[in-house]
Amino acid sequence: MDTRFVELVAGADPDTPLPTCPGWTLADLIKHHGTTHRWMEHLVRRRATERVWSRDVPLDLPADTAAYPAWLARSVELSLRTLRGADPDTPTWTHGADQHVRFFPRRLLYEAVVHLADAELALDRTPHIAPGIAADGFDEFLENLPYYSWVAERVSRLDRDGERLRFSSTDTDDSWLITLGNGCTWETGHDDAPATVAAHGSSGDLLLLIYGRLKPGDADRFLVTGNGDLLTSWLAATAL
């Protein structure tokens, strides 16, 4: 994914605006993604036992935004070298559910998947995410959601306890049933279980939907049945 990302942005105008991240340019996106690689590499290399903020990690960022793609490539190489040399079962601080080194390569994969889609949409390309990757990405999103305190607070304010959302993939056998109440819980399968609202689409489109890169009103991508207001409210509450 990161190779595709670097190849895509290498020849693009760094001032290209991002429709999926209002106010950002392609240069901002590259800087953000490279910073994430540098930050996570630092955490793994130092075997951090408590949070280190990305702003406190050396970036070696070039002054010229035209050099950002090459800097991103170096950042990816650096993080992959460190991750490949680390024991995935080593305990470490993470900002998600899994408090081991293995958390980071999976998280970096979905950072790359989503931000590649950002760049593709900005450059009038159509994102394509392999179904297996997309389905695991949906799981990863839901696994880590309770660990984002600001999201938990917004979900609690929905006041929709007991209501359910179902997301069903049309290109795999995967489906996810989310029940609201004391935050939210989720299960896989249960494609026929009653739900307040259900969204059907390809696994890749569903992943981009929960990340806010696509909208439920995109009728050519999604079939939404039931209470669409609940879907809209939940997506807003869980926005990262």
C-alpha positions in Angstrom: 0.0 0.0 0.0 2.7 2.4 0.9 4.5 1.7 -2.4 1.4 2.5 -4.3 1.0 5.7 -2.2 4.5 6.9 -2.9 4.2 6.2 -6.6 0.9 8.0 -6.8 2.0 11.2 -5.1 5.5 11.3 -6.5 4.3 13.0 -9.7 1.4 14.9 -8.3 1.0 18.6 -7.4 1.6 18.9 -3.6 -0.9 21.7 -3.5 -3.7 19.5 -4.7 -6.7 19.9 -2.3 -8.1 16.9 -0.5 -11.9 16.6 -0.8 -12.0 14.0 2.0 -9.9 16.2 4.4 -11.2 19.8 3.9 -8.4 22.4 4.3 -5.7 19.9 3.6 -3.5 19.5 0.6 -1.7 16.5 -0.8 1.5 17.8 0.9 -0.3 17.8 4.3 -1.5 14.2 3.7 2.0 13.0 2.9 3.5 14.8 5.9 0.8 13.3 8.2 1.4 9.7 6.9 5.1 10.0 7.0 4.9 11.4 10.6 2.8 8.4 11.6 5.5 6.0 10.3 8.2 7.9 12.1 6.2 8.0 15.3 5.3 4.3 15.4 8.9 3.4 14.4 10.1 5.4 17.4 7.7 3.7 19.8 8.7 0.2 18.7 12.4 1.0 18.6 12.3 2.5 22.1 9.9 -0.2 23.4 7.8 2.6 24.8 5.9 1.8 28.0 4.0 5.1 28.0 2.8 7.5 25.4 5.2 9.6 23.3 3.6 12.3 21.3 4.3 12.4 17.6 5.3 16.1 17.9 8.2 15.0 20.1 9.7 12.6 17.5 12.4 13.8 15.1 11.0 13.9 11.5 13.8 15.1 9.3 11.2 16.7 7.2 12.5 18.5 4.1 11.6 22.2 3.6 10.5 21.7 0.0 7.1 20.0 -0.3 8.2 18.6 -3.7 10.7 16.4 -1.7 7.9 15.0 0.5 7.3 11.8 -1.5 11.0 10.7 -1.2 10.9 11.6 2.5 7.8 9.4 2.9 9.5 6.5 1.1 12.4 6.8 3.6 10.0 7.0 6.5 8.3 3.8 5.3 11.6 2.0 4.9 12.7 3.0 8.3 9.5 1.8 10.1 9.4 -1.4 8.2 13.0 -2.2 9.0 12.3 -1.6 12.7 9.1 -3.6 12.7 10.6 -6.6 10.9 13.4 -6.7 13.4 11.1 -6.6 16.5 9.4 -9.5 18.2 5.6 -8.9 17.5 4.7 -10.3 21.0 6.8 -7.7 22.8 4.6 -5.7 25.2 4.6 -1.9 24.4 2.4 1.1 24.8 -0.2 1.5 22.0 -3.2 3.7 21.5 -5.4 0.7 20.8 -6.7 -2.6 22.1 -3.5 -4.7 21.5 -0.7 -3.6 23.8 2.1 -5.4 21.8 4.4 -4.5 18.9 2.1 -6.4 16.5 -0.5 -3.6 16.9 1.7 -1.3 14.8 2.1 -3.0 11.5 -1.6 -3.7 11.3 -2.4 -0.1 12.2 0.1 1.2 9.7 -1.6 -0.9 7.0 -4.9 0.7 7.5 -3.4 4.2 7.8 -1.9 3.5 4.3 -5.2 2.0 2.9 -7.3 5.0 4.0 -4.8 7.7 3.1 -4.1 6.1 -0.3 -7.8 6.4 -0.9 -7.6 10.1 0.1 -4.9 10.7 -2.5 -6.7 8.6 -5.1 -10.0 10.6 -4.6 -8.1 13.9 -4.8 -6.5 12.8 -8.1 -9.8 11.6 -9.6 -8.9 7.9 -9.2 -11.2 5.2 -8.0 -10.0 3.5 -4.8 -9.9 -0.3 -4.8 -9.3 -2.2 -1.6 -8.9 -6.0 -1.7 -11.9 -7.6 0.1 -9.8 -9.5 2.6 -7.9 -6.4 3.6 -11.0 -4.4 3.8 -12.9 -6.9 6.0 -10.0 -7.1 8.5 -9.8 -3.3 8.4 -13.4 -3.1 9.5 -12.6 -5.4 12.4 -9.6 -3.4 13.3 -11.6 -0.2 13.3 -14.2 -1.6 15.7 -11.6 -3.3 18.0 -9.9 0.0 18.6 -12.9 2.3 18.7 -13.5 2.0 22.5 -9.9 3.2 23.2 -10.6 6.6 21.7 -12.1 8.5 24.6 -13.5 11.3 22.5 -15.4 8.8 20.3 -16.8 7.0 23.4 -18.1 10.3 24.7 -19.8 11.2 21.4 -21.3 7.8 21.1 -22.7 8.0 24.7 -24.5 11.2 23.7 -26.4 9.5 20.9 -28.9 8.2 23.5 -29.9 5.3 21.2 -29.4 2.4 23.6 -30.5 -0.9 22.3 -30.6 0.2 18.7 -28.5 -1.7 16.1 -26.6 -1.0 13.0 -25.7 -3.8 10.5 -23.0 -3.5 7.8 -23.2 -6.3 5.2 -20.5 -6.9 2.6 -21.7 -7.7 -0.9 -18.3 -9.1 -2.1 -17.5 -11.3 0.9 -19.5 -13.3 3.5 -18.7 -10.7 6.2 -21.2 -8.7 8.2 -21.0 -6.7 11.4 -23.8 -6.1 13.9 -23.2 -3.1 16.2 -25.4 -2.7 19.3 -25.5 0.7 21.1 -25.6 1.0 24.8 -22.8 1.8 27.3 -20.8 2.7 24.2 -21.2 0.1 21.6 -20.6 -3.6 21.2 -20.2 -5.6 18.0 -20.4 -9.1 16.6 -19.6 -10.6 13.2 -22.1 -12.5 11.2 -25.8 -12.3 12.1 -26.6 -11.1 8.7 -30.3 -11.8 9.2 -30.5 -10.3 12.7 -33.0 -7.4 13.1 -31.3 -4.0 12.9 -32.5 -0.4 13.2 -30.5 0.4 10.0 -28.5 -1.7 7.6 -25.9 -0.7 5.0 -25.0 -3.0 2.1 -21.9 -2.4 -0.1 -18.6 -3.9 -1.1 -16.2 -4.5 1.8 -13.9 -1.8 0.5 -16.6 0.8 0.2 -17.9 -0.1 3.7 -14.4 0.5 5.1 -14.2 3.9 3.5 -17.8 4.6 4.7 -16.9 4.1 8.4 -13.8 6.2 7.9 -15.9 9.0 6.4 -14.3 8.8 3.0 -17.6 7.8 1.3 -21.1 8.9 2.3 -24.2 6.6 2.9 -26.1 8.7 0.3 -23.8 7.4 -2.5 -26.6 5.3 -4.0 -24.4 3.8 -6.6 -22.2 2.3 -3.8 -24.6 1.6 -0.9 -28.1 0.2 -0.2 -29.3 1.6 3.1 -32.5 0.3 4.7 -34.1 1.3 7.9 -33.4 4.4 9.9 -30.8 6.3 7.9 -30.6 9.0 10.6 -29.1 6.5 13.0 -26.4 5.6 10.5 -25.6 9.2 9.8 -25.4 10.0 13.6 -23.2 7.0 14.4 -20.8 7.8 11.6 -20.5 11.4 12.8 -20.0 10.2 16.4 -17.3 7.7 15.5 -15.4 10.0 13.1 -11.7 9.8 13.6 
